[in-house]
Short mmCIF file of C-alpha atoms (C1' of nucleotides) in Angstrom, two decimals:
data_model
loop_
_atom_site.label_atom_id
_atom_site.label_comp_id
_atom_site.label_asym_id
_atom_site.label_seq_id
_atom_site.Cartn_x
_atom_site.Cartn_y
_atom_site.Cartn_z
CA MET A 64 89.72 146.79 87.89
CA SER A 65 90.58 149.97 88.10
CA LYS A 66 88.36 153.20 88.97
CA SER A 67 88.18 155.97 86.46
CA THR A 68 88.28 159.70 87.18
CA ALA A 69 86.03 160.07 84.46
CA ALA A 70 83.45 158.17 86.10
CA GLN A 71 83.23 160.45 89.28
CA SER A 72 80.71 162.95 87.18
CA CYS A 73 78.28 160.14 86.89
CA PRO A 74 75.41 159.88 87.48
CA HIS A 75 75.19 162.17 90.49
CA ASN A 76 77.41 165.05 89.17
CA ALA A 77 75.32 165.51 85.76
CA ASN A 78 77.68 167.71 84.15
CA ILE A 79 78.33 165.03 81.36
CA SER A 80 75.61 163.46 79.33
CA CYS A 81 75.55 160.03 81.14
CA GLY A 82 72.58 158.19 79.24
CA ASP A 83 73.34 154.55 79.70
CA CYS A 84 74.28 155.02 83.07
CA ARG A 85 70.81 155.92 84.11
CA LEU A 86 67.35 154.90 83.37
CA SER A 87 68.10 154.04 79.64
CA SER A 88 70.63 151.79 81.21
CA ILE A 89 67.96 148.81 81.61
CA CYS A 90 66.09 150.18 78.44
CA LEU A 91 63.32 151.68 80.63
CA PRO A 92 60.85 153.76 78.50
CA LEU A 93 61.42 157.49 79.03
CA SER A 94 58.27 158.85 80.52
CA LEU A 95 58.45 158.32 84.22
CA ASP A 96 57.98 160.78 86.89
CA THR A 97 60.63 162.14 87.46
CA GLU A 98 60.80 161.48 91.74
CA ASP A 99 60.69 157.93 90.21
CA ILE A 100 63.70 158.68 88.18
CA GLY A 101 65.53 160.05 91.37
CA LYS A 102 65.24 157.10 93.44
CA LEU A 103 66.51 154.83 90.56
CA ASP A 104 69.02 157.07 90.23
CA GLU A 105 70.05 157.03 94.01
CA ILE A 106 70.66 153.47 93.76
CA VAL A 107 72.80 153.18 90.83
CA LYS A 108 76.33 153.52 92.08
CA LYS A 109 78.80 155.44 90.60
CA GLY A 110 80.62 154.34 87.26
CA THR A 111 83.58 152.09 87.44
CA GLN A 112 86.00 152.13 84.35
CA LEU A 113 87.68 148.76 83.50
CA GLN A 114 90.91 148.34 81.43
CA ARG A 115 91.06 145.77 78.78
CA GLY A 116 91.44 142.19 80.80
CA ASP A 117 89.76 143.62 83.91
CA THR A 118 87.32 141.07 85.68
CA LEU A 119 84.38 142.98 86.65
CA TYR A 120 83.08 140.16 88.70
CA LYS A 121 84.37 136.13 89.11
CA GLN A 122 82.35 133.03 88.99
CA ASN A 123 81.67 131.83 92.02
CA GLY A 124 82.40 135.40 93.81
CA GLU A 125 79.46 136.88 95.89
CA PHE A 126 76.34 138.03 94.17
CA CYS A 127 75.99 141.89 94.85
CA SER A 128 75.09 143.41 91.84
CA VAL A 129 74.12 143.69 88.43
CA TYR A 130 75.69 145.88 86.11
CA ALA A 131 74.77 148.54 83.06
CA VAL A 132 77.13 148.45 80.35
CA ARG A 133 77.91 152.23 79.63
CA ALA A 134 80.44 151.80 77.02
CA GLY A 135 83.18 149.27 75.82
CA ALA A 136 82.38 145.64 75.93
CA ILE A 137 82.40 142.68 78.42
CA LYS A 138 82.75 139.15 78.19
CA ALA A 139 81.07 136.87 80.41
CA TYR A 140 82.28 133.00 80.76
CA HIS A 141 81.33 129.80 82.67
CA ILE A 142 84.11 127.13 83.70
CA ASP A 143 82.18 123.94 84.54
CA SER A 144 83.59 121.02 86.66
CA GLY A 145 85.41 119.33 83.62
CA GLY A 146 87.15 122.77 83.00
CA GLN A 147 85.18 123.83 79.79
CA GLU A 148 85.21 127.08 79.50
CA GLN A 149 82.31 128.42 77.50
CA VAL A 150 81.64 132.10 76.53
CA VAL A 151 78.10 132.91 77.30
CA GLY A 152 77.52 136.42 76.25
CA PHE A 153 79.00 139.60 74.97
CA TYR A 154 77.43 142.97 76.59
CA LEU A 155 77.67 145.86 75.06
CA PRO A 156 76.60 149.37 75.95
CA GLY A 157 73.01 149.29 76.85
CA GLU A 158 72.84 145.96 78.02
CA ILE A 159 72.69 144.20 81.79
CA LEU A 160 74.69 141.34 82.91
CA GLY A 161 75.85 139.76 85.98
CA THR A 162 71.74 137.91 86.69
CA ASP A 163 72.87 134.45 86.74
CA GLY A 164 74.05 135.18 90.03
CA ILE A 165 70.40 135.87 91.60
CA ALA A 166 69.91 132.66 91.57
CA GLY A 167 73.01 130.94 93.90
CA HIS A 168 73.87 133.99 95.84
CA ARG A 169 76.66 133.68 93.59
CA TYR A 170 78.01 134.80 90.21
CA ASN A 171 77.80 131.65 88.43
CA ASN A 172 79.91 133.17 85.17
CA THR A 173 83.24 135.52 85.32
CA ALA A 174 82.70 139.00 83.42
CA VAL A 175 86.10 140.26 82.04
CA ALA A 176 85.87 144.03 79.86
CA LEU A 177 87.34 143.15 76.18
CA ASP A 178 88.29 146.78 75.81
CA THR A 179 88.59 150.30 78.04
CA THR A 180 84.78 149.83 79.46
CA ALA A 181 82.38 151.69 82.01
CA VAL A 182 79.89 150.02 83.57
CA CYS A 183 77.08 151.24 86.39
CA GLU A 184 77.05 148.98 89.28
CA ILE A 185 73.11 148.33 90.61
CA PRO A 186 73.10 146.91 93.79
CA PHE A 187 71.04 143.93 94.04
CA SER A 188 69.63 144.76 97.22
CA GLN A 189 68.48 147.91 96.95
CA LEU A 190 67.12 147.23 93.49
CA GLU A 191 64.81 144.59 95.27
CA GLN A 192 63.60 146.99 97.78
CA LEU A 193 62.96 149.68 95.23
CA SER A 194 61.85 147.05 92.56
CA SER A 195 58.96 146.42 95.13
CA GLU A 196 58.12 149.84 95.73
CA LEU A 197 58.57 150.93 91.93
CA PRO A 198 55.82 148.25 90.67
CA PHE A 199 56.85 149.58 86.45
CA LEU A 200 60.80 148.70 88.02
CA GLN A 201 59.85 145.07 89.02
CA ARG A 202 58.07 144.51 85.75
CA HIS A 203 60.96 145.80 84.03
CA PHE A 204 63.23 143.54 85.65
CA PHE A 205 61.73 140.50 84.96
CA ARG A 206 61.60 141.55 81.77
CA ILE A 207 65.39 142.00 81.31
CA MET A 208 65.49 138.39 82.91
CA SER A 209 63.10 136.84 80.57
CA ARG A 210 65.21 138.68 77.70
CA GLU A 211 68.04 136.63 79.02
CA ILE A 212 66.21 133.56 78.95
CA THR A 213 64.81 133.69 74.85
CA ASP A 214 68.18 134.90 74.18
CA ASP A 215 70.21 131.91 76.03
CA GLN A 216 67.27 129.71 74.03
CA LYS A 217 68.17 131.25 70.48
CA MET A 218 71.43 130.52 70.76
CA LEU A 219 70.75 127.05 71.95
CA THR A 220 69.08 126.57 68.74
CA LEU A 221 71.52 128.27 66.88
CA ILE A 222 74.46 125.79 67.78
CA SER A 223 72.32 122.59 68.21
CA LYS A 224 70.71 123.15 64.52
CA ASN A 225 73.07 125.53 62.57
CA THR A 226 76.33 125.29 60.65
CA ALA A 227 79.14 127.15 61.21
CA ASP A 228 78.18 129.39 58.48
CA GLU A 229 74.73 130.08 59.58
CA ARG A 230 76.01 130.41 63.13
CA LEU A 231 78.13 133.05 62.10
CA ALA A 232 76.62 134.98 59.85
CA SER A 233 73.76 135.45 62.49
CA PHE A 234 76.08 136.40 65.26
CA LEU A 235 77.17 139.34 62.89
CA ILE A 236 73.84 140.21 62.32
CA SER A 237 73.19 140.65 66.11
CA LEU A 238 76.36 142.85 66.16
CA SER A 239 75.23 144.69 63.59
CA ALA A 240 71.47 145.17 65.09
CA ARG A 241 72.75 146.14 68.45
CA HIS A 242 75.33 148.71 66.93
CA ALA A 243 72.18 150.36 64.93
CA GLN A 244 69.70 150.43 68.28
CA ARG A 245 72.66 152.63 69.30
CA GLN A 246 72.90 154.78 66.25
CA LEU A 247 75.92 153.58 65.43
CA SER A 248 76.66 152.21 61.80
CA GLY A 249 75.03 148.87 61.34
CA SER A 250 77.66 147.74 58.22
CA GLN A 251 80.35 148.92 60.05
CA PHE A 252 82.22 148.18 63.02
CA LEU A 253 85.00 146.87 65.15
CA LEU A 254 85.23 143.25 66.85
CA PRO A 255 85.90 143.70 70.25
CA MET A 256 86.30 139.94 71.32
CA SER A 257 88.86 137.64 69.51
CA ARG A 258 88.71 135.06 66.89
CA GLN A 259 89.22 132.20 69.98
CA ASP A 260 85.78 134.24 71.90
CA ILE A 261 83.99 133.82 69.10
CA GLY A 262 84.25 130.32 68.45
CA ASN A 263 84.03 129.54 71.72
CA PHE A 264 80.91 131.30 71.85
CA LEU A 265 79.51 129.97 68.83
CA GLY A 266 80.67 126.19 69.68
CA LEU A 267 83.15 126.23 67.00
CA THR A 268 87.40 126.05 66.71
CA ILE A 269 89.24 129.23 65.71
CA GLU A 270 90.35 127.60 63.15
CA THR A 271 86.75 127.12 61.65
CA VAL A 272 85.76 130.68 62.62
CA SER A 273 88.52 132.04 60.39
CA ARG A 274 87.83 129.61 57.35
CA VAL A 275 84.12 130.81 57.40
CA PHE A 276 85.25 134.81 57.49
CA THR A 277 87.78 134.19 54.90
CA ARG A 278 84.52 132.33 52.55
CA PHE A 279 82.70 135.21 53.34
CA ARG A 280 85.30 137.69 52.19
CA LYS A 281 85.55 135.90 48.83
CA ASN A 282 81.60 135.86 48.59
CA LEU A 283 81.81 139.41 48.92
CA LEU A 284 79.03 139.39 51.99
CA ILE A 285 81.50 141.45 54.20
CA ASP A 286 84.94 142.56 54.62
CA VAL A 287 86.98 141.64 57.04
CA ASP A 288 90.46 143.09 58.45
CA GLY A 289 91.90 141.73 62.14
CA LYS A 290 88.93 142.94 64.30
CA SER A 291 87.04 145.27 61.67
CA VAL A 292 84.25 144.24 59.82
CA GLN A 293 81.76 145.89 57.07
CA ILE A 294 79.19 144.09 55.66
CA LEU A 295 79.07 144.89 52.42
CA ASN A 296 76.04 142.40 51.50
CA MET A 297 73.88 142.43 54.46
CA ASP A 298 70.64 140.19 52.57
CA GLY A 299 73.10 138.24 51.33
CA LEU A 300 74.14 137.40 54.64
CA LYS A 301 70.49 137.00 56.42
CA ASP A 302 70.24 134.40 53.69
CA VAL A 303 72.88 132.44 54.89
CA ALA A 304 71.92 132.85 58.53
CA ARG A 305 68.26 131.67 57.10
CA ILE A 306 66.70 135.21 58.53
CA ALA A 307 63.74 136.53 56.46
CA ARG A 308 65.34 139.58 55.42
CA MET B 70 43.13 120.95 76.82
CA SER B 71 40.96 119.17 79.18
CA LYS B 72 39.94 120.06 82.64
CA SER B 73 40.31 117.50 85.16
CA THR B 74 37.50 116.39 87.99
CA ALA B 75 40.66 115.44 90.33
CA ALA B 76 41.54 119.07 90.17
CA GLN B 77 38.34 120.59 91.50
CA SER B 78 40.12 119.54 95.06
CA CYS B 79 43.13 121.34 94.34
CA PRO B 80 44.23 123.99 95.82
CA HIS B 81 41.26 124.85 97.98
CA ASN B 82 39.35 122.11 98.63
CA ALA B 83 41.91 120.59 100.94
CA ASN B 84 40.90 116.81 100.81
CA ILE B 85 43.83 115.78 99.02
CA SER B 86 47.36 116.61 99.24
CA CYS B 87 48.24 119.52 96.93
CA GLY B 88 51.78 120.12 97.89
CA ASP B 89 53.11 120.56 94.17
CA CYS B 90 50.68 123.11 93.57
CA ARG B 91 51.03 125.27 96.12
CA LEU B 92 53.86 127.16 97.92
CA SER B 93 56.26 123.89 97.11
CA SER B 94 55.30 124.42 93.63
CA ILE B 95 57.76 127.09 93.51
CA CYS B 96 60.12 125.88 95.39
CA LEU B 97 59.74 128.19 98.40
CA PRO B 98 60.90 127.67 101.79
CA LEU B 99 58.44 125.96 104.12
CA SER B 100 58.60 128.51 107.02
CA LEU B 101 56.05 131.08 105.86
CA ASP B 102 53.64 133.54 107.44
CA THR B 103 50.53 131.62 106.99
CA GLU B 104 48.78 134.55 106.39
CA ASP B 105 51.17 135.37 103.67
CA ILE B 106 50.76 131.48 102.41
CA GLY B 107 46.93 132.15 102.02
CA LYS B 108 47.56 134.87 99.81
CA LEU B 109 49.94 133.33 97.51
CA ASP B 110 47.15 130.42 97.64
CA GLU B 111 44.65 132.98 96.84
CA ILE B 112 45.90 133.67 93.30
CA VAL B 113 46.84 130.43 92.23
CA LYS B 114 44.45 129.42 90.08
CA LYS B 115 42.64 125.85 90.69
CA GLY B 116 44.63 123.37 89.18
CA THR B 117 44.20 122.11 85.10
CA GLN B 118 44.97 118.72 83.97
CA LEU B 119 46.68 118.58 80.41
CA GLN B 120 46.42 114.60 78.49
CA ARG B 121 48.93 113.46 76.27
CA GLY B 122 49.69 115.92 73.55
CA ASP B 123 47.59 118.49 75.16
CA THR B 124 48.83 122.47 74.38
CA LEU B 125 49.54 124.54 77.75
CA TYR B 126 50.52 127.62 75.80
CA LYS B 127 51.79 128.24 72.24
CA GLN B 128 54.26 130.49 70.99
CA ASN B 129 53.48 133.81 70.04
CA GLY B 130 49.89 133.25 71.88
CA GLU B 131 49.21 136.23 74.89
CA PHE B 132 51.33 135.91 77.78
CA CYS B 133 48.92 135.48 80.73
CA SER B 134 50.18 133.22 83.04
CA VAL B 135 53.54 130.75 84.56
CA TYR B 136 52.42 127.10 85.55
CA ALA B 137 54.23 124.87 88.19
CA VAL B 138 54.15 121.20 87.09
CA ARG B 139 52.10 119.19 89.80
CA ALA B 140 52.61 115.94 87.74
CA GLY B 141 53.40 114.38 84.48
CA ALA B 142 55.79 116.14 81.89
CA ILE B 143 56.31 119.25 79.62
CA LYS B 144 57.78 120.04 76.75
CA ALA B 145 58.61 123.44 75.72
CA TYR B 146 59.80 124.38 72.30
CA HIS B 147 60.63 127.06 70.30
CA ILE B 148 60.22 127.09 66.25
CA ASP B 149 62.41 129.98 64.71
CA SER B 150 61.76 131.85 61.66
CA GLY B 151 63.46 129.38 59.13
CA GLY B 152 60.99 126.45 60.39
CA GLN B 153 63.48 125.02 62.70
CA GLU B 154 62.20 123.58 65.97
CA GLN B 155 64.41 123.04 69.24
CA VAL B 156 63.14 121.76 72.28
CA VAL B 157 64.46 124.39 75.01
CA GLY B 158 63.41 122.26 78.43
CA PHE B 159 61.27 119.64 79.80
CA TYR B 160 59.67 120.33 83.20
CA LEU B 161 58.72 117.93 85.81
CA PRO B 162 56.54 117.88 89.16
CA GLY B 163 58.18 120.95 91.43
CA GLU B 164 59.04 123.02 87.98
CA ILE B 165 58.00 126.31 86.98
CA LEU B 166 57.51 127.07 82.90
CA GLY B 167 56.22 130.01 80.87
CA THR B 168 58.38 132.73 82.35
CA ASP B 169 60.10 133.22 78.57
CA GLY B 170 56.76 135.19 78.05
CA ILE B 171 57.16 138.25 79.79
CA ALA B 172 59.97 139.51 77.79
CA GLY B 173 57.42 139.84 74.94
CA HIS B 174 53.82 139.70 76.72
CA ARG B 175 53.78 136.41 74.22
CA TYR B 176 54.97 132.86 74.94
CA ASN B 177 58.31 132.39 73.02
CA ASN B 178 57.92 128.60 73.42
CA THR B 179 54.91 126.33 73.08
CA ALA B 180 54.54 124.01 75.99
CA VAL B 181 52.70 120.43 75.49
CA ALA B 182 52.06 117.40 77.93
CA LEU B 183 54.25 114.56 77.16
CA ASP B 184 51.95 112.25 79.68
CA THR B 185 48.40 112.87 81.49
CA THR B 186 49.48 116.38 83.61
CA ALA B 187 48.71 118.53 86.23
CA VAL B 188 49.47 121.63 86.00
CA CYS B 189 48.40 125.05 88.08
CA GLU B 190 48.11 128.11 86.61
CA ILE B 191 49.70 131.70 88.29
CA PRO B 192 48.26 134.52 86.54
CA PHE B 193 51.41 136.61 86.40
CA SER B 194 49.44 140.38 86.69
CA GLN B 195 48.67 138.68 90.07
CA LEU B 196 51.64 137.30 90.63
CA GLU B 197 53.76 140.57 89.86
CA GLN B 198 51.35 142.43 92.04
CA LEU B 199 51.55 139.86 95.18
CA SER B 200 55.66 140.18 94.28
CA SER B 201 55.60 143.87 95.41
CA GLU B 202 53.76 142.86 98.52
CA LEU B 203 55.42 139.97 99.53
CA PRO B 204 59.37 140.79 99.28
CA PHE B 205 59.96 136.51 99.89
CA LEU B 206 57.84 136.37 96.61
CA GLN B 207 59.87 138.86 94.52
CA ARG B 208 62.80 137.96 95.47
CA HIS B 209 62.15 134.00 95.02
CA PHE B 210 60.60 134.59 91.43
CA PHE B 211 63.72 136.54 90.57
CA ARG B 212 65.84 133.18 91.35
CA ILE B 213 63.70 131.18 89.61
CA MET B 214 64.23 133.21 86.53
CA SER B 215 67.96 133.29 87.04
CA ARG B 216 68.05 129.57 87.41
CA GLU B 217 66.70 128.95 84.04
CA ILE B 218 69.21 131.16 82.92
CA THR B 219 72.18 129.62 84.55
CA ASP B 220 70.36 126.39 83.07
CA ASP B 221 70.16 127.31 79.79
CA GLN B 222 73.48 128.33 79.65
CA LYS B 223 74.44 124.77 81.07
CA MET B 224 72.50 123.06 77.88
CA LEU B 225 74.71 125.55 75.88
CA THR B 226 78.23 124.11 77.48
CA LEU B 227 76.57 120.98 76.91
CA ILE B 228 75.67 121.34 73.60
CA SER B 229 78.42 123.28 72.06
CA LYS B 230 81.45 121.49 74.06
CA ASN B 231 80.67 117.55 74.63
CA THR B 232 80.17 114.30 72.29
CA ALA B 233 76.84 112.76 71.97
CA ASP B 234 77.90 110.34 75.16
CA GLU B 235 78.70 113.14 77.09
CA ARG B 236 75.23 114.78 76.36
CA LEU B 237 73.38 111.75 76.74
CA ALA B 238 75.03 110.93 79.84
CA SER B 239 74.66 114.37 81.23
CA PHE B 240 70.69 113.98 80.26
CA LEU B 241 69.92 110.88 81.86
CA ILE B 242 72.42 111.96 85.27
CA SER B 243 69.46 115.25 85.39
CA LEU B 244 66.69 113.31 85.01
CA SER B 245 67.90 110.76 87.65
CA ALA B 246 68.62 113.81 90.09
CA ARG B 247 65.42 115.73 89.60
CA HIS B 248 63.39 112.43 90.07
CA ALA B 249 65.59 111.86 93.30
CA GLN B 250 64.52 115.14 94.36
CA ARG B 251 60.77 114.26 94.74
CA GLN B 252 61.72 111.53 96.70
CA LEU B 253 61.60 108.91 93.83
CA SER B 254 64.00 106.36 92.41
CA GLY B 255 66.89 108.41 90.77
CA SER B 256 68.24 104.68 89.34
CA GLN B 257 65.01 103.59 87.80
CA PHE B 258 62.56 105.67 86.20
CA LEU B 259 60.57 106.37 82.90
CA LEU B 260 61.32 108.61 80.15
CA PRO B 261 58.17 110.64 79.13
CA MET B 262 59.46 111.62 76.03
CA SER B 263 60.47 110.75 72.66
CA ARG B 264 64.03 109.64 71.34
CA GLN B 265 63.12 112.48 69.12
CA ASP B 266 62.57 115.01 71.70
CA ILE B 267 65.82 113.82 73.87
CA GLY B 268 67.84 114.14 70.67
CA ASN B 269 66.23 117.51 69.27
CA PHE B 270 66.98 119.05 72.91
CA LEU B 271 70.23 117.43 72.74
CA GLY B 272 71.09 118.43 69.38
CA LEU B 273 71.32 115.27 68.11
CA THR B 274 69.66 112.96 65.33
CA ILE B 275 67.11 110.27 66.91
CA GLU B 276 69.91 107.78 65.25
CA THR B 277 72.68 108.97 67.61
CA VAL B 278 70.54 108.90 70.22
CA SER B 279 69.51 105.34 69.44
CA ARG B 280 73.38 104.06 69.12
CA VAL B 281 74.31 105.90 72.97
CA PHE B 282 71.31 104.04 74.04
CA THR B 283 72.88 100.70 72.81
CA ARG B 284 76.36 101.53 73.75
CA PHE B 285 75.52 102.43 77.00
CA ARG B 286 73.57 99.38 77.40
CA LYS B 287 76.65 97.29 76.09
CA ASN B 288 78.79 99.10 78.43
CA LEU B 289 76.29 97.84 81.25
CA LEU B 290 76.00 101.87 82.41
CA ILE B 291 72.07 101.26 81.79
CA ASP B 292 69.59 98.90 80.98
CA VAL B 293 66.97 100.86 78.74
CA ASP B 294 63.83 98.95 77.23
CA GLY B 295 61.80 101.60 75.04
CA LYS B 296 60.66 104.24 77.78
CA SER B 297 61.92 102.42 81.14
CA VAL B 298 65.61 103.47 81.99
CA GLN B 299 67.76 101.94 84.80
CA ILE B 300 70.99 103.26 85.78
CA LEU B 301 73.22 100.60 86.54
CA ASN B 302 76.44 102.33 87.01
CA MET B 303 76.24 106.06 87.85
CA ASP B 304 79.98 106.29 88.87
CA GLY B 305 80.47 105.15 85.29
CA LEU B 306 78.05 107.07 83.63
CA LYS B 307 79.79 110.34 85.72
CA ASP B 308 82.67 109.19 84.15
CA VAL B 309 81.32 109.41 80.81
CA ALA B 310 79.67 112.80 81.62
CA ARG B 311 82.87 114.13 83.00
CA ILE B 312 80.96 115.61 85.83
CA ALA B 313 82.44 114.71 89.10
CA ARG B 314 81.69 111.70 90.82
"C1'" DC C 67 45.12 91.35 60.54
"C1'" DG C 68 46.95 95.11 58.71
"C1'" DG C 69 49.10 100.15 59.11
"C1'" DC C 70 51.28 103.42 61.58
"C1'" DC C 71 54.57 105.22 64.24
"C1'" DC C 72 58.77 104.77 67.16
"C1'" DT C 73 62.93 102.63 67.35
"C1'" DT C 74 66.97 100.07 65.88
"C1'" DT C 75 70.81 99.09 62.99
"C1'" DG C 76 73.73 99.23 59.00
"C1'" DA C 77 76.15 101.98 55.32
"C1'" DC C 78 78.09 106.00 53.41
"C1'" DG C 79 78.84 110.67 53.22
"C1'" DA C 80 79.61 115.66 54.91
"C1'" DT C 81 80.85 119.07 58.32
"C1'" DA C 82 83.68 120.66 61.33
"C1'" DA C 83 87.83 119.18 64.74
"C1'" DT C 84 92.50 118.22 64.62
"C1'" DC C 85 97.52 118.25 63.77
"C1'" DA C 86 100.73 121.42 61.70
"C1'" DA C 87 102.79 125.22 59.62
"C1'" DC C 88 103.81 129.94 58.35
"C1'" DG C 89 102.63 134.79 58.58
"C1'" DG C 90 102.38 138.93 60.84
"C1'" DG C 91 102.37 142.22 64.62
"C1'" DA C 92 102.86 144.04 69.34
"C1'" DG C 93 105.97 143.93 72.64
"C1'" DT C 94 110.73 143.24 74.99
"C1'" DG C 95 115.54 143.76 75.26
"C1'" DG C 96 120.09 143.88 73.32
"C1'" DC D 82 117.62 150.20 65.20
"C1'" DC D 83 116.87 145.72 64.83
"C1'" DA D 84 116.71 140.88 66.20
"C1'" DC D 85 113.57 138.13 68.94
"C1'" DT D 86 109.41 136.32 70.98
"C1'" DC D 87 105.13 135.45 71.97
"C1'" DC D 88 99.99 135.92 70.37
"C1'" DC D 89 97.14 135.84 67.25
"C1'" DG D 90 94.93 134.25 63.05
"C1'" DT D 91 95.05 132.27 58.62
"C1'" DT D 92 95.72 127.97 55.64
"C1'" DG D 93 96.19 123.42 54.21
"C1'" DA D 94 95.83 118.43 55.06
"C1'" DT D 95 93.79 114.43 57.38
"C1'" DT D 96 90.40 112.70 60.51
"C1'" DA D 97 86.24 111.42 63.08
"C1'" DT D 98 82.26 112.09 64.76
"C1'" DC D 99 77.80 112.40 63.94
"C1'" DG D 100 74.30 113.27 60.05
"C1'" DT D 101 71.73 111.18 56.27
"C1'" DC D 102 69.96 108.01 53.73
"C1'" DA D 103 67.98 103.12 53.87
"C1'" DA D 104 65.63 99.15 55.83
"C1'" DA D 105 63.50 96.25 58.99
"C1'" DG D 106 61.43 95.02 63.64
"C1'" DG D 107 57.87 95.51 67.16
"C1'" DG D 108 53.98 97.71 69.78
"C1'" DC D 109 49.88 99.56 69.63
"C1'" DC D 110 45.24 100.48 67.37
"C1'" DG D 111 41.60 100.47 64.61
#
DNA sequence: CGGCCCTTTGACGATAATCAACGGGAGTGG
DNA sequence: CCACTCCCGTTGATTATCGTCAAAGGGCCG
C-alpha cells in the first residue's frame, strides 16, 4: 500500500476539489450545518492512494476503519474455510466498503485495488462516537449498511435465479448506472476488473463470461474490446436482464 | 396478523419469563446497567403473536420497526421487478429482522410466519434515538447489521460455488448450530419451512432438494421424515458441506 | 370419502462447467 | 530488436449437474 503525495492536499488542505473524500463520500445530503460538516471532516483521515494490486485491508485483519472510494476501483473478496474465493463486491468512487468488519472486529473480506485508486479512511471508533452526537450521521450510516444488505440480497437473487446472460446483462447495467450517477458516460466505460473477477462475482466461469460477451456483441447489444465496453442497445440489454426498461 | 393474549404479559408484566423479548433478543451482553436496560425495555413494544402464514410486514410497506423473534420462525422473501421470488432468510428465536427497510424507508422484503410465532416490535425511530444516548446500543445495532451483511455474503458463496449436496448440508448444519445456541438439540429438530422454501433459499428446485434429502438418508447422514430431521453423522455432513469438522 | 397440497421418484433435456487448444499483448532477457 | 514466456481472453468439444416434465403416494381438511 503506497501513500500518494497528491492525497496530502486532501481533505484538510482545501486547495483541490475533494468532493468524494468528504461528506459526499458517504452520500450525505448536501444541506448540512457547516459546523457538523467540520466535525465529520475532522475524523476523515488523509486519503490514501493505492496502486493496482495493493491491498487495502485483509480478511481477518483487525477492523479499524471503513473506507470511501474517491477514485479508481476496489474488489472485495472472501475466502471461506474450504479455500473457495468469492468476490462479494466491486466498489467505485462514492461507495463505502469495510462495513463487513464491524460484527467480528475483523474484516471478513480482503479488499484490493483494481486500478490506481484513492480512498479516504474513516476510523470506525470515531465514526461511532460522532454518530452519537450527530443523529443525521447515525441514521446515514444505518442506511449505508442497510443498502449493503439489500444489494447483497439482490445479488443472491441474481445468482440463484438468473441465467448467465441475465447475470452479465444486469452487471453491465449496474456498472452503467453507477457511472452515470457520477456524471460519467453510462454507455461507454472501462471494466476495471478481469473476466475472472466478473465470473467469480457472478457465479460463472471465465469461459462462460467470455462466451456471453461474444453473444452480446453478435447481437449488437454491446461493443466489447478487452476492458472497454460500449453499450449499443440499453433497452435490449434490459430486456435480456429482464429489468423493466 | 393476530394479537395473542399470552403476549400481553410481555415484556412489562413480568409474570412470565420473557428472555428473548428483552435485551437478549438483540444478543446484548448481559452485564448492563439496570437503568439502561429499563430504557431499552421501554421502547420494545408489546409482543405480537402470528399464526402460520400471517404477514409481519410487506415488501414496499412503510418501514417503522425491526423485529426480534421470540418463538417460532419467520421467512423473509423478496419479489423482484421480474416477478421472481427469492427467500433471503429464515429467522429463528433470538434473531432480528427488518433491517433491510432502513435504507429506503420501506421494507425490501416480505416477512411471513412459518409457524405460530411470537415477535417483539422495536420501533426504529426510538431505537435510533436511544442508540444516540447509549453507545453500547448503537454499537450493537451496527454489529447486528454487519452480521446480516456477512451472512448474506456467505449465502452468496454457498449458492454460487457449491453443489446441491453442499448447499443442503450447509443449511442443515446452520440450522443445527442455531438450535444448539438456544440450548435445544442440535441433532434433532423440525424444519419449519417447506421443501419449496428450502429450495428457493438455496437456489435449487424442490425436486433437487427432495433427491438430496433422500441421498443423505441413504448415506445414513440424516434421518428425514417430513419436517422432522435427525442428524445421524454430523462429521459426515460437515465433510459433504466441506466445512472443517 | 374426495380433493388438495406437499413430497417423492423417474425420465429426459438444457445450461453451464470442464477439458483443451490457440491467439494476442505485455514484460523480460538475450 | 527479436525471441521467449506468461497471463489473459477466446473458442470449440464434451460432460455433468441440475432443471423440467410427468406421475404417483401420503397426509390433512372439509
